[in-house]
mmCIF file of C-alpha atoms in Angstrom:
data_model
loop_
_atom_site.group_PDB
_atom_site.id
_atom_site.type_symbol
_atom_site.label_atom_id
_atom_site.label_comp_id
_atom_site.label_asym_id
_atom_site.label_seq_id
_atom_site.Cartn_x
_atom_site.Cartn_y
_atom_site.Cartn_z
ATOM 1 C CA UNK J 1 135.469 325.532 47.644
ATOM 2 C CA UNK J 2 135.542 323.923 51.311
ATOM 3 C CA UNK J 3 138.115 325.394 53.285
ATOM 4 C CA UNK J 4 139.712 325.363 56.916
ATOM 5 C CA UNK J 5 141.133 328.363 58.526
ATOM 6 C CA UNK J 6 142.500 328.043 61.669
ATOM 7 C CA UNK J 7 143.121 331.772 63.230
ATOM 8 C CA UNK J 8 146.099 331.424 66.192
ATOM 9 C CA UNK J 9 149.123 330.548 64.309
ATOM 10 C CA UNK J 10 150.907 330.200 67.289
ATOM 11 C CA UNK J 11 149.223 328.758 71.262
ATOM 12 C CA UNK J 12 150.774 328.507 74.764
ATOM 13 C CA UNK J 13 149.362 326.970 77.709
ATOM 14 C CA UNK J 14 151.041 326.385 81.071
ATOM 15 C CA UNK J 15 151.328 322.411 81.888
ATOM 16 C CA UNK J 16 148.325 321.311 83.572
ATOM 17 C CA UNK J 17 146.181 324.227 82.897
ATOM 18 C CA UNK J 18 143.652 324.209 79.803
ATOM 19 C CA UNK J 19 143.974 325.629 76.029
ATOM 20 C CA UNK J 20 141.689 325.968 73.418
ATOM 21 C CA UNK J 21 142.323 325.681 69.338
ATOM 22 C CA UNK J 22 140.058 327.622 67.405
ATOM 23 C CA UNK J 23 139.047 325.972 63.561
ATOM 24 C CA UNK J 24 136.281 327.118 61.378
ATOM 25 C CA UNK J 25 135.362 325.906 58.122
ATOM 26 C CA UNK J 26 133.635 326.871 55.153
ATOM 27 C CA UNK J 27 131.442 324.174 53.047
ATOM 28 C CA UNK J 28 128.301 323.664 51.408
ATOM 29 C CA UNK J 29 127.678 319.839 52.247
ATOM 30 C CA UNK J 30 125.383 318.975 55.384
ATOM 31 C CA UNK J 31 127.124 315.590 56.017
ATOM 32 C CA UNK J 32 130.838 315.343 56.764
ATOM 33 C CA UNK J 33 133.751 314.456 59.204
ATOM 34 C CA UNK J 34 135.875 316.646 61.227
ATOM 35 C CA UNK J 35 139.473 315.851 62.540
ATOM 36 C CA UNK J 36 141.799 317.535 64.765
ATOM 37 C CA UNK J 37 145.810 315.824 63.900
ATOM 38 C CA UNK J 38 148.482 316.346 66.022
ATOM 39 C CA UNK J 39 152.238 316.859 64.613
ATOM 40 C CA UNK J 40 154.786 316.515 67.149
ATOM 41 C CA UNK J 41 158.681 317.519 66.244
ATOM 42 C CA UNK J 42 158.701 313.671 64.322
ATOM 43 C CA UNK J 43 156.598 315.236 62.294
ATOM 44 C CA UNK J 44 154.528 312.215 62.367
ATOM 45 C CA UNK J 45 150.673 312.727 62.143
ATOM 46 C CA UNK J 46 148.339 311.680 64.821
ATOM 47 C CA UNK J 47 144.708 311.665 64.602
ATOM 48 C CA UNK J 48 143.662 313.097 67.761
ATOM 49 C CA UNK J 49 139.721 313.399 67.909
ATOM 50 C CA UNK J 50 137.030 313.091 64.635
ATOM 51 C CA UNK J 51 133.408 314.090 64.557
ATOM 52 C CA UNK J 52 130.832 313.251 62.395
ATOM 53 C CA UNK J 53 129.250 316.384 61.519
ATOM 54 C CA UNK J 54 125.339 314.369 62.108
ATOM 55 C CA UNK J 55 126.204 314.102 65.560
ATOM 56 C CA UNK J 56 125.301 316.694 67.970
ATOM 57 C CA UNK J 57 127.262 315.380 71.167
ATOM 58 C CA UNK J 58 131.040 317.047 70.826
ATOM 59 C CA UNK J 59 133.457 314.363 70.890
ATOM 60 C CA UNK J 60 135.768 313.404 73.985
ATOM 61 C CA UNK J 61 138.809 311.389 73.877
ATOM 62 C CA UNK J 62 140.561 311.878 77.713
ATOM 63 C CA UNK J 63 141.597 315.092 78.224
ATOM 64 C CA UNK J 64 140.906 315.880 74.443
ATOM 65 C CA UNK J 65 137.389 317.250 73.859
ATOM 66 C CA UNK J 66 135.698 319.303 70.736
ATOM 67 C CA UNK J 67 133.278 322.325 70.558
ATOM 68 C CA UNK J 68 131.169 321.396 67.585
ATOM 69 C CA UNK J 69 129.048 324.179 66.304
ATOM 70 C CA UNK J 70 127.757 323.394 63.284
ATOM 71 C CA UNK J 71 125.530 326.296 62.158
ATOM 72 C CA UNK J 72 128.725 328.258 63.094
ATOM 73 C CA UNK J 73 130.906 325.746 61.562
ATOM 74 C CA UNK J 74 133.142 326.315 63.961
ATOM 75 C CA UNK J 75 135.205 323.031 65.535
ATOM 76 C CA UNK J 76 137.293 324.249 68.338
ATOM 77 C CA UNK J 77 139.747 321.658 70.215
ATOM 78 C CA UNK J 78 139.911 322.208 74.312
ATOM 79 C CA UNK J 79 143.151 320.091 75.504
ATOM 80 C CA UNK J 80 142.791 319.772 79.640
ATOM 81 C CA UNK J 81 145.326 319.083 82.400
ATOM 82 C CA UNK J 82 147.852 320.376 79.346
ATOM 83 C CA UNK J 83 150.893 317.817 79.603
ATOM 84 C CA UNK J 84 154.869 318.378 78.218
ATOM 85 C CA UNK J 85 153.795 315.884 75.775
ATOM 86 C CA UNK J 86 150.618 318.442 74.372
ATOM 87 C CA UNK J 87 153.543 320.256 72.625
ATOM 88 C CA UNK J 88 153.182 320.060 68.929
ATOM 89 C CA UNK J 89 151.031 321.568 65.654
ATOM 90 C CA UNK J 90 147.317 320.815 65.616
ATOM 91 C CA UNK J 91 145.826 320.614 62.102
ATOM 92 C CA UNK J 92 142.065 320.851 61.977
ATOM 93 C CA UNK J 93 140.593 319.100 58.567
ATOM 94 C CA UNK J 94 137.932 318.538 56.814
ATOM 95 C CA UNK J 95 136.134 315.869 54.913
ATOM 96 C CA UNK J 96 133.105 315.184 53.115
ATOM 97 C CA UNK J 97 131.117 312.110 53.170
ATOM 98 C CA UNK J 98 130.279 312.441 49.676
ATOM 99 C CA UNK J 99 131.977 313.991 46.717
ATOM 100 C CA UNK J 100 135.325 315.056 46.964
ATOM 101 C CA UNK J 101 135.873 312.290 50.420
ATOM 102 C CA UNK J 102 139.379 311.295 49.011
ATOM 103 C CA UNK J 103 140.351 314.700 50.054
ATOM 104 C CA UNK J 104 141.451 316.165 53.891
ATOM 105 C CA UNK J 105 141.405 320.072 53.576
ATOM 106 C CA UNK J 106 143.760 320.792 55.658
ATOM 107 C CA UNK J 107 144.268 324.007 57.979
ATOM 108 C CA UNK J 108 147.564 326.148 58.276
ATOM 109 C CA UNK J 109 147.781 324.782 61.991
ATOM 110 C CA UNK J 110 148.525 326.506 65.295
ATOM 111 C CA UNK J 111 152.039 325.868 67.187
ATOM 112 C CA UNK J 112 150.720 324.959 70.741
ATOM 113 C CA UNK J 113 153.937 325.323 72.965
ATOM 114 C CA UNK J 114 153.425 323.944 76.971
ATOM 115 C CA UNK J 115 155.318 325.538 79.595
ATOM 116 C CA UNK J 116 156.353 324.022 82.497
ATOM 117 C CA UNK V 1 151.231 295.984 63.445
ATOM 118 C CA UNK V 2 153.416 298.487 62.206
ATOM 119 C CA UNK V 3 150.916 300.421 60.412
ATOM 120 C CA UNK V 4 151.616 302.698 57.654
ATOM 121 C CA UNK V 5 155.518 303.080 57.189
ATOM 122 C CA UNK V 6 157.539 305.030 54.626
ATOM 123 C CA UNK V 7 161.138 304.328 53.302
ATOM 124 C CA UNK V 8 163.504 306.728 53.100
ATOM 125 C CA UNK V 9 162.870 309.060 56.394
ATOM 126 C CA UNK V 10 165.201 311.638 54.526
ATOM 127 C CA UNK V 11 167.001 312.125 50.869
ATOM 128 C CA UNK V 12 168.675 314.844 48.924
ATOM 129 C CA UNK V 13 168.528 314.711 45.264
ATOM 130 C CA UNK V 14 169.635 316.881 42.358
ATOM 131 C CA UNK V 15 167.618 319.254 40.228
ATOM 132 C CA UNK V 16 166.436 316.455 37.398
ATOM 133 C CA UNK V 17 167.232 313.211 39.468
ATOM 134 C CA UNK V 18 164.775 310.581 39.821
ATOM 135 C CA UNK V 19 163.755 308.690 43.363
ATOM 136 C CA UNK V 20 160.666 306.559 44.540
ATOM 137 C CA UNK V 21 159.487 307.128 47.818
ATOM 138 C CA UNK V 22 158.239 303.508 49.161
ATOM 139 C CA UNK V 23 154.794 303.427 51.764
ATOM 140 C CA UNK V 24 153.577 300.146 52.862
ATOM 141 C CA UNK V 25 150.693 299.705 55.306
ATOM 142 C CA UNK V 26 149.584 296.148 56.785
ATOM 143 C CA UNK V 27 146.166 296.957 58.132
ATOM 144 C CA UNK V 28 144.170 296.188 54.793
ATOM 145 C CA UNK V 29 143.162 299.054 53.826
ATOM 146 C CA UNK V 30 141.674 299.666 50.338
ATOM 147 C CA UNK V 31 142.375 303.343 50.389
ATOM 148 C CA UNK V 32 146.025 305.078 50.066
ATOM 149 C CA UNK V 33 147.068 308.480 49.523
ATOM 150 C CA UNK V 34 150.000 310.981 49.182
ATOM 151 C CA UNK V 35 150.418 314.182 50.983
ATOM 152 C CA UNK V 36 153.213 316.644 50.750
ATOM 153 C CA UNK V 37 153.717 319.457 53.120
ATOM 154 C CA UNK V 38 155.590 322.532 52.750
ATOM 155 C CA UNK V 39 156.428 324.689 55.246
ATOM 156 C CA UNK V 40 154.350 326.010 57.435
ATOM 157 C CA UNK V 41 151.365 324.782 55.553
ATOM 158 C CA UNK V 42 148.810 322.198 56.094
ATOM 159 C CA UNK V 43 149.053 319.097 53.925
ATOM 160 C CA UNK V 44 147.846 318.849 49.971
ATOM 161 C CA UNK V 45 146.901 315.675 48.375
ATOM 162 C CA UNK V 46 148.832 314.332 45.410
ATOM 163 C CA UNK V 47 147.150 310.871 44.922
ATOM 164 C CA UNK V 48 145.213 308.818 45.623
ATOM 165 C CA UNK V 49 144.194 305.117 45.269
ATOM 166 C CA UNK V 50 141.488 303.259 46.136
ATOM 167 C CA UNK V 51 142.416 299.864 45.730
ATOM 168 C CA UNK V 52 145.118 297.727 43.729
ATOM 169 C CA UNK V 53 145.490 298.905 39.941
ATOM 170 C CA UNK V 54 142.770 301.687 40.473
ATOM 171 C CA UNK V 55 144.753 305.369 41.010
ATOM 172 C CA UNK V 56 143.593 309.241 41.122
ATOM 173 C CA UNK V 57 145.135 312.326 40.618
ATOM 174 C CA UNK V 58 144.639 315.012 44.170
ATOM 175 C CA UNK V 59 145.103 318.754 44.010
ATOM 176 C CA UNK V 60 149.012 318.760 43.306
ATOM 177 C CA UNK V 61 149.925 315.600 40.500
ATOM 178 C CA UNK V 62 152.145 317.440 38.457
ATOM 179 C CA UNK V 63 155.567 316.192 38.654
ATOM 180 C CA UNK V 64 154.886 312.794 40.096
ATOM 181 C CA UNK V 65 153.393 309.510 39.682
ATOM 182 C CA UNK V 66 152.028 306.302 41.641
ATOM 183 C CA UNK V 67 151.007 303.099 40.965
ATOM 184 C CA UNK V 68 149.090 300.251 42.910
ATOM 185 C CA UNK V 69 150.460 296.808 42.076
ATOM 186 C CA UNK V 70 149.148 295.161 45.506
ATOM 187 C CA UNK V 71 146.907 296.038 48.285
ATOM 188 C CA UNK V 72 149.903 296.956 50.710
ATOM 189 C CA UNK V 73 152.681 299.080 48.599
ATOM 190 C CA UNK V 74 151.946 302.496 46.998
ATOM 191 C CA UNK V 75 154.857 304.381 45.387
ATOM 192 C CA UNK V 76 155.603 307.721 44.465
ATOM 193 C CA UNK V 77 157.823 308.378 41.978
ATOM 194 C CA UNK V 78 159.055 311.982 41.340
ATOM 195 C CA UNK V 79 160.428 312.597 37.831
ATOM 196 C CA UNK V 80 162.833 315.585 37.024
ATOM 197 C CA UNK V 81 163.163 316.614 40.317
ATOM 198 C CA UNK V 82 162.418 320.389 41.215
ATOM 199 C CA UNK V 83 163.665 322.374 44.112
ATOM 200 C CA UNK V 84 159.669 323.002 44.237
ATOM 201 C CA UNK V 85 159.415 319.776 45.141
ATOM 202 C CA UNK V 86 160.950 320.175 48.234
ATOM 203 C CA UNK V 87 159.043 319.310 50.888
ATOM 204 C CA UNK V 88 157.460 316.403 53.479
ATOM 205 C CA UNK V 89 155.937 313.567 51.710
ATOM 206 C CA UNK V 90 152.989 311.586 54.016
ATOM 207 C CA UNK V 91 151.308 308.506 52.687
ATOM 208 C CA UNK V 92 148.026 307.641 54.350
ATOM 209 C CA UNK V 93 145.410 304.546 54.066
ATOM 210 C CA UNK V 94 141.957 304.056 55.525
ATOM 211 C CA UNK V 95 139.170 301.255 55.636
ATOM 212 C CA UNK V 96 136.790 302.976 53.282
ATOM 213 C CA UNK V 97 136.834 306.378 51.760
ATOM 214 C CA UNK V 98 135.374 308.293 53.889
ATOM 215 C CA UNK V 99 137.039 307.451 57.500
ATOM 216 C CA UNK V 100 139.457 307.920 59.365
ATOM 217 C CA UNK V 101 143.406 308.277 57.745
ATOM 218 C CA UNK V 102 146.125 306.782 59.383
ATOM 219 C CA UNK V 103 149.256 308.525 58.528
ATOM 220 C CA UNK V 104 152.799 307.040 57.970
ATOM 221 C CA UNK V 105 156.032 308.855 59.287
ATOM 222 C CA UNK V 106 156.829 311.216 56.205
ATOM 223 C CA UNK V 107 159.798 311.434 53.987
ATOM 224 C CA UNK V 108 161.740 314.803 53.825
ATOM 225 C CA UNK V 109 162.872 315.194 50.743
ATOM 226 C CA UNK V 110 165.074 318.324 49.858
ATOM 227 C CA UNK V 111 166.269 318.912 45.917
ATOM 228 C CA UNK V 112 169.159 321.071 45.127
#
């Protein structure tokens, strides 16, 4: 069974410094697409940064930017120049490109709070 | 565009009441889904469609159904509500199966 386990239930980070989410995964398909989601108090989801698991550059959107280690299977989130804003639960998840796609496993997610 | 919205943002119902939960999205997506999310958990798929008339059962069906009359609505009905079916309710849609989900605002939904 493919599952995501994301270790820090709970993250703080000092505004404007840098924080890192830890994710690993556990699966036994060779292609598939990562995701980090952001929840903010609206408990709205917000895709934050995906990666397809056949690329080996990590993916960077602004001051959001992924570890990818595949033979780990490790997918760690690094959040720079932490803003007010950054404040919310990150859910890493998990999706295959083929059998079973419908499906986002889903971590527990880790609280990041951002001090000011 | 508004996206993916949901109707209502928050309802309490009875042990054995009825209620659909409404999602609409205008980008054109083929692909819908449900979520719910209890606390301090990540989310579980209910169901799923992937296109107008076609639906799926997820990992948690019991106790609810959908159906896909159009491309844009998918409702979830909840039969006989449960206090275990307390929880937050996402829909979702995507292009194709395999990319990207955009999420709608959720639906807290609390049974008593």
């Amino acid at each position: 069974a493919q599952t995501v386990t994301q270790s820090q239930p709970e993250m703080s980070v000092q505004e404007a410094e840098t924080v890192t989410l830890s994710c690993t995964y556990d699966t036994s398909e060779s292609d598939y697409y990562l995701f980090w989601y952001k929840q903010p108090p609206s408990r709205q989801m917000i895709l934050v940064i995906r990666q397809e698991a056949y690329k080996q550059q990590n993916a960077t959107e602004n001051r959001f930017s992924v570890n990818f280690q595949k033979a780990a299977k490790s997918f760690s989130l690094k959040i720079s120049d932490s803003q007010l804003g950054d404040a919310a639960m990150y859910f890493c998840a998990y999706r295959p490109v083929q059998g079973g796609s419908e499906k986002l496993v889903f971590g527990k997610g880790t609280k990041l709070t951002v001090n000011p | 565009n508004a996206g993916v919205t949901q109707t209502p943002k928050f309802r309490i119902l009875k042990i054995g009441q009825s209620m659909t939960l409404q999602c609409a999205q205008d980008m054109n997506h083929n692909y819908m889904y449900w979520y719910r999310q209890d606390p301090g958990m990540g989310l579980k798929l209910i169901y799923y469609s992937v296109g107008a008339g076609i639906t799926d059962k997820g990992e948690v069906p019991n106790g609810y159904n959908v159906s896909r009359s159009t491309t844009e609505d998918f409702p979830l009905r909840l039969e006989l509500a449960a206090p275990s079916q307390t929880s937050v309710y996402f829909c979702a849609s995507s292009y194709r199966l395999a990319e990207t989900q955009y999420f709608g605002p959720g639906t807290r939904l609390l049974v008593l």
